[in-house]
Short mmCIF file of C-alpha atoms and ligand atoms in Angstrom, two decimals:
data_model
loop_
_atom_site.label_atom_id
_atom_site.label_comp_id
_atom_site.label_asym_id
_atom_site.label_seq_id
_atom_site.Cartn_x
_atom_site.Cartn_y
_atom_site.Cartn_z
CA MET Q 1 0.03 -0.14 0.06
CA ARG Q 2 2.64 2.40 0.75
CA ARG Q 3 4.38 1.99 -2.33
CA LYS Q 4 1.52 2.28 -4.12
CA GLY Q 5 0.28 5.89 -2.61
CA ASN Q 6 4.33 7.17 -2.38
CA ALA Q 7 4.65 6.75 -6.27
CA PRO Q 8 2.26 9.13 -7.38
CA ILE Q 9 3.49 11.85 -4.59
CA GLY Q 10 7.00 11.52 -6.07
CA LEU Q 11 5.67 11.53 -9.38
CA ILE Q 12 3.51 14.75 -8.36
CA ILE Q 13 6.40 16.57 -6.90
CA GLY Q 14 8.72 15.71 -9.67
CA LEU Q 15 6.15 16.85 -12.48
CA ILE Q 16 6.04 20.10 -10.38
CA PHE Q 17 9.56 20.73 -10.08
CA LEU Q 18 9.66 19.93 -14.06
CA VAL Q 19 6.70 22.51 -14.78
CA ILE Q 20 8.29 24.89 -12.64
CA PHE Q 21 12.06 24.56 -14.48
CA GLY Q 22 9.85 24.77 -17.64
CA VAL Q 23 8.38 28.30 -16.57
CA LEU Q 24 11.80 29.45 -16.06
CA VAL Q 25 13.24 28.37 -19.44
CA TYR Q 26 11.12 29.70 -21.15
CA LEU Q 27 10.62 33.06 -19.28
CA TYR Q 28 14.74 33.32 -19.45
CA ASN Q 29 14.25 32.91 -23.14
CA SER Q 30 11.34 34.89 -23.34
CA SER Q 31 11.73 38.39 -24.88
CA LEU Q 32 9.98 39.66 -21.43
CA PHE Q 33 13.01 38.88 -19.70
CA GLU Q 34 15.66 39.63 -22.42
CA ARG Q 35 18.77 41.11 -21.05
CA GLU Q 36 19.98 42.99 -23.86
CA ALA Q 37 21.25 46.76 -22.68
CA PRO Q 38 20.06 49.56 -24.97
CA GLN Q 39 22.47 50.64 -27.63
CA ILE Q 40 23.70 54.20 -27.54
CA ALA Q 41 24.64 55.80 -30.39
CA LEU Q 42 27.04 58.68 -29.38
CA ASP Q 43 30.64 59.87 -30.27
CA LYS Q 44 33.03 59.87 -27.73
CA GLU Q 45 33.95 63.58 -28.59
CA ILE Q 46 31.41 66.04 -30.01
CA GLU Q 47 32.53 69.56 -31.31
CA TRP Q 48 29.41 71.61 -30.78
CA ASN Q 49 29.11 75.11 -32.31
CA LEU Q 50 25.90 75.81 -30.05
CA LYS Q 51 23.63 76.49 -32.86
CA GLU Q 52 22.88 73.09 -34.41
CA PRO Q 53 20.96 70.76 -32.24
CA ILE Q 54 23.15 67.42 -31.25
CA HIS Q 55 21.24 64.83 -32.45
CA MET Q 56 21.37 61.29 -30.64
CA GLN Q 57 19.43 58.05 -30.91
CA VAL Q 58 18.95 55.14 -28.36
CA THR Q 59 17.56 52.03 -29.61
CA ASP Q 60 16.72 48.67 -27.82
CA ASN Q 61 15.24 45.54 -29.41
CA THR Q 62 12.03 45.13 -26.48
CA GLY Q 63 11.90 48.79 -26.36
CA LEU Q 64 12.73 51.63 -24.46
CA ARG Q 65 11.04 52.86 -21.08
CA PHE Q 66 13.28 55.83 -20.26
CA VAL Q 67 15.85 57.50 -21.59
CA ARG Q 68 17.17 60.85 -20.18
CA ALA Q 69 20.45 63.32 -21.47
CA THR Q 70 22.41 65.21 -18.71
CA LEU Q 71 24.96 68.19 -19.34
CA SER Q 72 27.32 68.77 -16.82
CA ASP Q 73 30.22 71.15 -16.65
CA GLY Q 74 31.78 69.32 -13.65
CA GLU Q 75 30.44 71.22 -11.26
CA LYS Q 76 26.50 71.90 -12.50
CA SER Q 77 24.30 69.21 -14.21
CA VAL Q 78 21.47 70.26 -16.35
CA VAL Q 79 18.70 67.91 -17.57
CA LEU Q 80 18.71 68.34 -21.40
CA ASP Q 81 15.59 66.01 -22.33
CA THR Q 82 13.97 63.40 -20.44
CA LYS Q 83 11.41 60.59 -22.11
CA GLU Q 84 9.84 58.01 -20.10
CA MET Q 85 7.31 56.12 -21.99
CA LYS Q 86 4.31 54.03 -21.21
CA ASN Q 87 4.32 52.21 -24.37
CA PRO Q 88 7.87 50.98 -24.91
CA GLU Q 89 9.35 52.61 -28.41
CA LYS Q 90 12.01 51.13 -29.99
CA MET Q 91 13.98 53.89 -30.86
CA VAL Q 92 14.32 57.19 -29.37
CA ASP Q 93 15.89 60.17 -31.11
CA PHE Q 94 17.08 63.30 -28.99
CA ASN Q 95 17.94 66.85 -30.64
CA LEU Q 96 19.91 68.50 -27.73
CA SER Q 97 20.03 72.17 -27.60
CA PHE Q 98 22.03 73.89 -25.21
CA PRO Q 99 20.31 75.18 -22.01
CA LYS Q 100 19.51 78.84 -22.24
CA THR Q 101 20.56 79.06 -18.29
CA GLY Q 102 22.46 76.94 -15.94
CA PHE Q 103 26.15 77.07 -17.07
CA GLY Q 104 28.57 80.10 -17.01
CA ALA Q 105 29.15 81.61 -20.52
CA ASN Q 106 33.22 80.87 -20.79
CA LYS Q 107 32.29 77.59 -19.96
CA LYS Q 108 33.80 75.24 -23.23
CA ILE Q 109 33.91 71.74 -21.99
CA PHE Q 110 31.16 69.35 -20.73
CA GLU Q 111 30.25 65.76 -20.42
CA LEU Q 112 27.21 64.79 -21.87
CA THR Q 113 25.77 61.70 -20.21
CA ILE Q 114 23.31 59.46 -21.85
CA GLU Q 115 21.00 56.80 -19.55
CA ALA Q 116 18.80 54.63 -21.10
CA VAL Q 117 16.32 51.81 -19.36
CA ASP Q 118 14.45 49.18 -21.35
CA ALA Q 119 11.17 47.68 -21.07
CA SER Q 120 12.06 43.71 -20.07
CA LYS Q 121 11.33 42.49 -16.95
CA TRP Q 122 15.14 41.15 -16.21
CA ASN Q 123 16.98 42.41 -12.96
CA PHE Q 124 13.97 41.72 -10.64
CA PHE Q 125 11.31 44.08 -12.89
CA ALA Q 126 14.28 47.14 -13.09
CA GLY Q 127 14.95 46.44 -16.83
CA ASN Q 128 18.60 46.56 -18.89
CA GLU Q 129 20.00 49.93 -17.85
CA SER Q 130 22.71 51.38 -20.28
CA ARG Q 131 25.05 54.73 -19.90
CA ALA Q 132 26.74 56.67 -22.57
CA LYS Q 133 29.09 59.56 -22.05
CA SER Q 134 30.57 62.16 -24.52
CA VAL Q 135 32.78 65.01 -24.29
CA ILE Q 136 31.64 67.91 -25.75
CA LYS Q 137 33.93 70.94 -26.53
CA VAL Q 138 32.07 73.87 -27.48
CA ASP Q 139 33.41 75.85 -30.93
CA THR Q 140 31.57 78.77 -32.16
CA LYS Q 141 34.73 80.07 -34.11
CA ARG Q 142 34.12 80.25 -37.67
CA PRO Q 143 37.11 79.29 -39.72
CA GLU Q 144 39.03 82.18 -41.04
CA LEU Q 145 39.21 82.11 -44.78
CA SER Q 146 40.36 84.79 -47.43
CA VAL Q 147 41.09 84.87 -51.05
CA ILE Q 148 45.04 85.97 -51.37
CA GLY Q 149 44.37 85.79 -55.24
CA SER Q 150 42.81 84.47 -58.34
CA SER Q 151 42.61 84.69 -61.90
CA TYR Q 152 40.65 87.85 -63.46
CA LYS Q 153 38.20 85.92 -65.59
CA ILE Q 154 36.64 82.93 -66.79
CA MET Q 155 35.16 82.00 -69.69
CA LYS Q 156 32.70 79.47 -70.45
CA GLY Q 157 34.35 75.78 -71.19
CA GLY Q 158 37.41 77.42 -69.39
CA VAL Q 159 39.20 77.30 -66.38
CA ALA Q 160 40.27 79.67 -63.56
CA SER Q 161 42.64 79.57 -60.45
CA VAL Q 162 41.98 80.85 -56.88
CA ILE Q 163 45.07 80.86 -53.70
CA PHE Q 164 43.37 81.40 -50.57
CA ARG Q 165 44.01 81.08 -46.92
CA ALA Q 166 41.99 78.87 -44.94
CA GLN Q 167 42.72 77.87 -40.96
CA ASP Q 168 40.67 76.32 -38.31
CA ASP Q 169 42.01 74.07 -35.34
CA ASN Q 170 39.16 71.86 -36.12
CA MET Q 171 38.75 71.93 -39.87
CA LYS Q 172 36.55 69.20 -41.34
CA SER Q 173 36.20 70.24 -44.97
CA LEU Q 174 37.27 72.54 -47.43
CA TYR Q 175 36.10 72.60 -51.23
CA ILE Q 176 34.92 75.21 -53.64
CA GLU Q 177 30.95 75.10 -54.62
CA THR Q 178 29.39 75.87 -58.15
CA ASN Q 179 26.01 76.66 -59.37
CA PHE Q 180 26.28 73.38 -61.06
CA GLY Q 181 26.68 71.34 -58.18
CA LYS Q 182 30.28 70.30 -59.17
CA LYS Q 183 32.64 70.86 -55.91
CA PHE Q 184 36.20 71.33 -56.62
CA TYR Q 185 38.97 70.39 -53.90
CA PRO Q 186 41.96 72.27 -53.31
CA THR Q 187 45.37 71.09 -53.09
CA PRO Q 188 47.49 72.51 -50.27
CA PHE Q 189 49.87 75.52 -51.50
CA HIS Q 190 53.46 77.17 -50.53
CA LYS Q 191 53.10 77.30 -46.50
CA GLU Q 192 50.39 75.86 -44.01
CA GLY Q 193 46.78 76.98 -44.13
CA TYR Q 194 47.04 78.26 -47.95
CA TYR Q 195 45.59 76.26 -50.66
CA ILE Q 196 45.17 76.47 -54.56
CA SER Q 197 42.58 75.18 -56.85
CA LEU Q 198 41.71 75.32 -60.51
CA VAL Q 199 37.82 75.67 -61.24
CA ALA Q 200 36.45 74.62 -64.58
CA TRP Q 201 33.29 76.02 -66.10
CA PRO Q 202 31.63 73.73 -68.26
CA SER Q 203 30.65 74.34 -71.88
CA HIS Q 204 26.87 73.40 -71.49
CA ILE Q 205 26.21 74.89 -68.48
CA ASP Q 206 25.22 79.03 -68.74
CA ASN Q 207 26.20 80.51 -65.76
CA PHE Q 208 28.94 80.26 -63.56
CA SER Q 209 29.52 80.97 -60.10
CA ALA Q 210 31.90 79.60 -57.57
CA THR Q 211 32.25 80.08 -53.33
CA VAL Q 212 34.77 78.64 -51.23
CA VAL Q 213 33.66 76.96 -48.65
CA ALA Q 214 35.32 75.77 -45.27
CA ILE Q 215 33.44 74.25 -42.33
CA ASP Q 216 34.87 72.83 -39.12
CA ARG Q 217 33.87 69.94 -36.97
CA ALA Q 218 31.56 71.98 -34.93
CA GLY Q 219 29.55 72.83 -38.29
CA ASN Q 220 30.57 76.60 -38.36
CA ILE Q 221 30.86 77.67 -41.80
CA SER Q 222 32.80 80.39 -43.83
CA LYS Q 223 32.45 81.15 -47.29
CA ALA Q 224 34.27 83.39 -49.97
CA HIS Q 225 32.77 84.17 -52.93
CA LEU Q 226 35.11 84.11 -55.90
CA PRO Q 227 34.75 87.39 -58.11
CA TYR Q 228 35.40 86.11 -61.36
CA PHE Q 229 34.58 88.32 -64.61
CA ILE Q 230 32.47 85.92 -67.09
CA GLN Q 231 32.95 86.03 -70.35
CA ASP Q 232 30.43 84.06 -72.54
CA LYS Q 233 31.47 81.69 -75.57
CA LYS Q 234 29.04 80.54 -78.32
CA TYR Q 235 30.08 76.97 -78.97
CA LYS Q 236 29.17 75.63 -82.28
CA ASN Q 237 26.21 73.87 -83.45
CA SER Q 238 25.98 71.26 -86.25
CA THR Q 239 23.71 69.05 -88.17
CA ILE Q 240 25.32 66.04 -89.71
CA ALA Q 241 23.76 64.12 -91.88
CA LEU Q 242 24.22 60.07 -91.57
CA GLU Q 243 25.51 58.14 -94.54
CA ASP Q 244 24.99 54.74 -95.09
CA LYS Q 245 28.47 53.64 -95.69
CA PHE Q 246 29.23 55.44 -92.28
CA LEU Q 247 26.99 53.36 -90.98
CA ASP Q 248 27.58 49.92 -92.51
CA GLY Q 249 31.43 50.80 -91.91
CA LYS Q 250 32.49 52.44 -89.04
CA ILE Q 251 29.57 51.95 -87.17
CA ALA Q 252 29.42 48.74 -87.45
CA ASP Q 253 33.25 48.06 -87.20
CA ILE Q 254 33.53 49.31 -83.45
CA ILE Q 255 29.98 47.34 -82.94
CA SER Q 256 31.73 43.96 -83.90
CA GLU Q 257 34.81 45.24 -82.31
CA VAL Q 258 34.45 46.31 -78.97
CA ALA Q 259 30.10 45.33 -78.47
CA SER Q 260 29.73 42.26 -80.54
CA GLU Q 261 26.97 41.17 -78.58
CA ARG Q 262 24.96 44.26 -80.42
CA SER Q 263 25.58 42.99 -83.46
CA SER Q 264 22.10 41.77 -84.31
CA LEU Q 265 21.09 45.79 -84.06
CA GLY Q 266 19.49 47.64 -86.69
CA ARG Q 267 21.98 50.17 -88.31
CA LEU Q 268 20.30 53.29 -86.72
CA GLU Q 269 20.20 51.35 -83.28
CA LYS Q 270 23.71 50.84 -83.77
CA PHE Q 271 24.52 54.17 -84.19
CA LYS Q 272 22.68 55.24 -81.64
CA TYR Q 273 24.27 53.07 -78.86
CA VAL Q 274 27.81 53.53 -79.75
CA ASN Q 275 26.98 57.27 -79.93
CA GLU Q 276 25.06 57.36 -76.86
CA ASP Q 277 25.85 54.38 -74.18
CA MET Q 278 29.08 53.23 -75.50
CA ARG Q 279 30.48 57.13 -75.22
CA LYS Q 280 28.29 57.65 -71.93
CA GLY Q 281 30.45 55.01 -70.81
CA ASN Q 282 33.58 55.58 -72.03
CA GLU Q 283 33.04 59.15 -70.69
CA ALA Q 284 32.48 57.82 -67.41
CA ALA Q 285 35.95 56.01 -67.81
CA ILE Q 286 37.44 59.04 -68.26
CA LEU Q 287 35.72 61.34 -65.64
CA LYS Q 288 37.03 58.55 -62.86
CA VAL Q 289 40.34 58.77 -64.14
CA THR Q 290 40.64 62.36 -63.96
CA SER Q 291 38.31 63.54 -60.89
CA VAL Q 292 41.35 62.61 -58.61
CA VAL Q 293 43.14 65.75 -57.40
CA PRO Q 294 46.59 65.20 -55.69
CA THR Q 295 46.62 66.34 -52.07
CA LYS Q 296 50.14 66.76 -51.45
CA PRO Q 297 51.23 70.23 -50.67
CA ILE Q 298 53.02 72.19 -53.83
CA SER Q 299 54.88 75.25 -54.03
CA ASP Q 300 55.01 75.37 -58.08
CA PHE Q 301 52.76 74.54 -60.99
CA TYR Q 302 54.56 75.59 -64.40
CA LEU Q 303 52.88 74.25 -67.02
CA LYS Q 304 54.06 74.83 -70.76
CA PRO Q 305 51.81 75.60 -73.64
CA PHE Q 306 50.46 72.10 -74.99
CA TYR Q 307 51.32 71.47 -78.44
CA PRO Q 308 50.38 67.82 -78.74
CA LEU Q 309 51.10 67.41 -83.13
CA ARG Q 310 53.75 68.99 -84.92
CA ASN Q 311 51.94 70.92 -87.81
CA GLY Q 312 48.28 69.58 -86.81
CA LYS Q 313 45.71 70.98 -88.55
CA VAL Q 314 41.68 71.74 -86.71
CA VAL Q 315 39.71 69.41 -87.94
CA ALA Q 316 37.27 70.09 -85.41
CA SER Q 317 36.59 72.27 -82.60
CA PHE Q 318 35.77 71.74 -78.60
CA GLY Q 319 32.47 72.17 -77.24
CA ASP Q 320 30.64 71.38 -80.52
CA HIS Q 321 26.90 70.40 -80.37
CA ARG Q 322 26.45 68.34 -82.82
CA PHE Q 323 22.76 66.78 -83.83
CA TYR Q 324 22.70 63.44 -86.42
CA GLU Q 325 19.93 62.70 -89.16
CA TYR Q 326 19.00 59.97 -90.89
CA ASP Q 327 16.73 60.80 -94.13
CA LYS Q 328 16.32 64.55 -92.55
CA LYS Q 329 14.80 62.83 -89.25
CA PRO Q 330 16.68 63.72 -85.75
CA VAL Q 331 18.80 60.44 -84.93
CA SER Q 332 20.85 61.29 -82.13
CA GLU Q 333 22.99 64.08 -80.49
CA SER Q 334 26.11 64.36 -78.66
CA TYR Q 335 29.19 67.19 -77.59
CA HIS Q 336 32.55 67.18 -78.75
CA LEU Q 337 35.11 67.05 -75.76
CA GLY Q 338 37.93 68.08 -77.33
CA LEU Q 339 40.15 69.60 -80.01
CA ASP Q 340 40.68 67.48 -83.40
CA LEU Q 341 44.19 67.83 -84.91
CA ALA Q 342 45.18 66.31 -88.05
CA SER Q 343 48.69 66.09 -89.84
CA ASN Q 344 49.91 63.03 -91.79
CA ALA Q 345 48.75 59.48 -90.68
CA GLN Q 346 50.69 58.10 -87.85
CA SER Q 347 52.24 60.76 -86.87
CA GLY Q 348 53.92 61.05 -83.50
CA MET Q 349 52.09 62.85 -80.39
CA GLN Q 350 54.03 64.76 -77.98
CA THR Q 351 53.13 65.54 -74.34
CA SER Q 352 54.44 69.15 -73.61
CA ASN Q 353 54.52 68.75 -70.14
CA ASP Q 354 55.61 66.36 -67.64
CA GLY Q 355 53.09 63.80 -66.12
CA THR Q 356 52.11 60.38 -65.18
CA VAL Q 357 50.54 58.02 -67.87
CA VAL Q 358 47.45 57.43 -65.79
CA PHE Q 359 45.22 55.51 -68.70
CA ALA Q 360 46.62 53.72 -71.78
CA LYS Q 361 43.92 51.73 -72.93
CA GLU Q 362 41.08 50.96 -75.45
CA ASN Q 363 38.02 52.96 -74.72
CA GLY Q 364 34.96 52.65 -76.95
CA ILE Q 365 34.74 55.87 -79.08
CA TYR Q 366 38.05 57.43 -78.76
CA GLY Q 367 39.43 54.24 -79.81
CA ASN Q 368 43.19 53.63 -78.03
CA ASN Q 369 43.08 56.51 -75.73
CA ILE Q 370 45.91 57.58 -73.40
CA ILE Q 371 45.55 60.27 -70.33
CA VAL Q 372 48.41 61.82 -68.56
CA SER Q 373 48.20 63.22 -65.26
CA HIS Q 374 50.14 66.70 -64.77
CA GLY Q 375 49.32 67.34 -61.11
CA LEU Q 376 46.54 69.74 -59.60
CA GLY Q 377 43.89 67.96 -61.18
CA VAL Q 378 44.97 68.63 -64.89
CA TYR Q 379 44.91 65.97 -67.22
CA SER Q 380 45.42 66.00 -70.96
CA LEU Q 381 43.78 62.99 -73.05
CA TYR Q 382 45.10 61.74 -76.49
CA GLY Q 383 42.34 59.48 -78.62
CA HIS Q 384 42.61 57.68 -81.80
CA CYS Q 385 46.10 56.24 -81.09
CA SER Q 386 47.31 53.82 -83.75
CA SER Q 387 50.19 52.53 -81.04
CA TYR Q 388 51.27 53.08 -77.91
CA LEU Q 389 54.92 54.34 -77.06
CA VAL Q 390 54.27 54.31 -73.31
CA LYS Q 391 52.09 52.58 -70.78
CA GLU Q 392 50.09 53.02 -68.14
CA GLY Q 393 52.13 54.20 -64.96
CA ASP Q 394 55.11 55.35 -67.29
CA THR Q 395 56.44 58.95 -65.76
CA VAL Q 396 56.46 61.26 -69.21
CA LYS Q 397 58.69 64.32 -69.81
CA ALA Q 398 57.76 67.35 -71.54
CA GLY Q 399 58.53 66.32 -75.38
CA ASP Q 400 58.15 63.02 -74.96
CA PHE Q 401 56.49 61.13 -77.79
CA ILE Q 402 53.59 59.22 -76.49
CA ALA Q 403 51.93 57.45 -79.10
CA LYS Q 404 50.77 57.77 -82.98
CA THR Q 405 47.99 59.21 -84.50
CA GLY Q 406 45.28 56.82 -85.93
CA LEU Q 407 42.02 56.47 -86.48
CA THR Q 408 40.38 53.72 -83.77
CA GLY Q 409 37.55 54.25 -82.04
CA LEU Q 410 34.84 56.99 -83.55
CA ALA Q 411 37.15 58.58 -86.11
CA LEU Q 412 36.72 58.69 -89.61
CA GLY Q 413 40.34 59.94 -90.74
CA ASP Q 414 43.47 59.59 -89.15
CA HIS Q 415 43.91 62.09 -86.15
CA LEU Q 416 44.38 63.15 -82.94
CA HIS Q 417 41.41 63.74 -80.60
CA PHE Q 418 43.10 66.18 -77.91
CA GLY Q 419 41.26 66.84 -74.71
CA MET Q 420 41.98 68.80 -71.58
CA TYR Q 421 40.45 68.09 -68.23
CA VAL Q 422 40.39 69.96 -65.05
CA GLN Q 423 39.39 67.65 -61.53
CA GLY Q 424 36.55 65.56 -64.13
CA VAL Q 425 35.33 68.45 -66.40
CA ASP Q 426 36.29 68.81 -69.99
CA VAL Q 427 37.50 72.01 -70.94
CA ARG Q 428 38.65 74.18 -73.44
CA PRO Q 429 41.86 73.06 -75.15
CA GLU Q 430 42.98 76.36 -76.59
CA GLU Q 431 43.17 77.91 -73.19
CA TRP Q 432 46.12 75.14 -72.30
CA MET Q 433 47.98 76.08 -75.93
CA ASP Q 434 48.00 79.39 -74.91
CA GLU Q 435 51.38 80.82 -73.16
CA LYS Q 436 49.73 83.88 -72.53
CA TRP Q 437 46.59 82.37 -71.26
CA LEU Q 438 48.72 79.98 -68.51
CA LYS Q 439 50.88 82.85 -67.50
CA GLU Q 440 48.05 85.39 -66.62
CA SER Q 441 45.61 82.65 -65.36
CA ILE Q 442 47.99 80.08 -63.44
CA THR Q 443 51.38 81.61 -63.28
CA SER Q 444 51.35 84.91 -62.53
CA VAL Q 445 48.37 84.23 -59.90
CA MET Q 446 50.69 81.92 -58.33
CA GLU Q 447 53.89 84.41 -57.90
CA SER Q 448 51.70 87.49 -56.66
CA ALA Q 449 50.14 85.11 -53.88
CA LYS Q 450 53.80 83.78 -52.85
CA LYS Q 451 55.03 87.48 -52.67
CA ILE Q 452 51.97 88.18 -50.35
CA ILE Q 453 52.01 84.84 -48.51
CA ASP Q 454 55.93 85.32 -47.79
CA ARG Q 455 55.49 88.45 -46.47
ZN1 ZN A 501 37.53 64.57 -81.46
#
């Protein structure tokens, strides 16, 4: 009998423990009792201009119950913001403003403390707590910025220079903004705190304005407008009637040589593909290479006028807007981004200035294509080469022969397509072939600026 009566009691006790254990395991693993503390996104050090609020964010996977931000100067503490939530929130954003009262005006260093508690039942229902601290450095001083010298004018499609001084203990970014969205980046010049940059006005943009912008880590901004004289220039519009000979010859050849997967397209579609899609890809490749601006400080930048092809006759000019027709109907359009020069077939082409070969390969409509970097974001480009005399990575000296002219890519006769680029923008090659322009726009500006800097 005893045995019979005891067995169920032992079993029941065992079952009760099992159930309690099961409930504990369940609770331990359930989100109600999760043990992950809230995440506080806060930099260890923040420079603050006291104007824009400090933005910070706290997140928690179960939800936040309480978040508080406190600012202290070592003596006094001021609560900047508190949030207590009846319904837990997974994310809390704070935009913290400096308190109007509470601290002395001359305090520059503070400590910001963020405390956050989540809605977990862990810790005897108290929840998980996080705390993060940040050192706040008050910086309300704008960067010092002044233009030391600049070229007098900029022509549509052309280039101008600027030399300026920019100084701040916490400088974050320095650039020249333009009315067309492009930013130009300066190179350190001559002495600490001085910079030089070239700026370019794209030939298809109607107006030009540029402003040097200096921003420190606290967000203080200084700006200096560049007062160039703006010189308009008209570029040519031309209409070209497409001939079957050209479509079935050159265009069909380019397709079969570098885009054979498009061979099934019709003859006009092939032309559209070459003139639009292929061109876009080729120009993107050029943009990528020519956008690089050296950051090593320079004290001099001197270029001789470019003269890439001896006795080269101009056969097409820079900036031409070309409209293509077939059977008197518009088919496609494009801009010509260089100067075409022709001499005898397979003439040697020279680089007139020292540099580094940064590109030497087949590039669609540009055919065999060489790009040389001359420093300060200035690049010269040579298209349609029949053969290369240099390779990528080579250093070239002024006067070196780098390739031979030809008709690779979208070229009908043997010629050189000569292009100049400044920080990725195609610019008028004529300026870079003009000794007077180089002197007035770059060399003299630099020499006068150095006199001022050295004073
Ligand atoms: Zn050309």
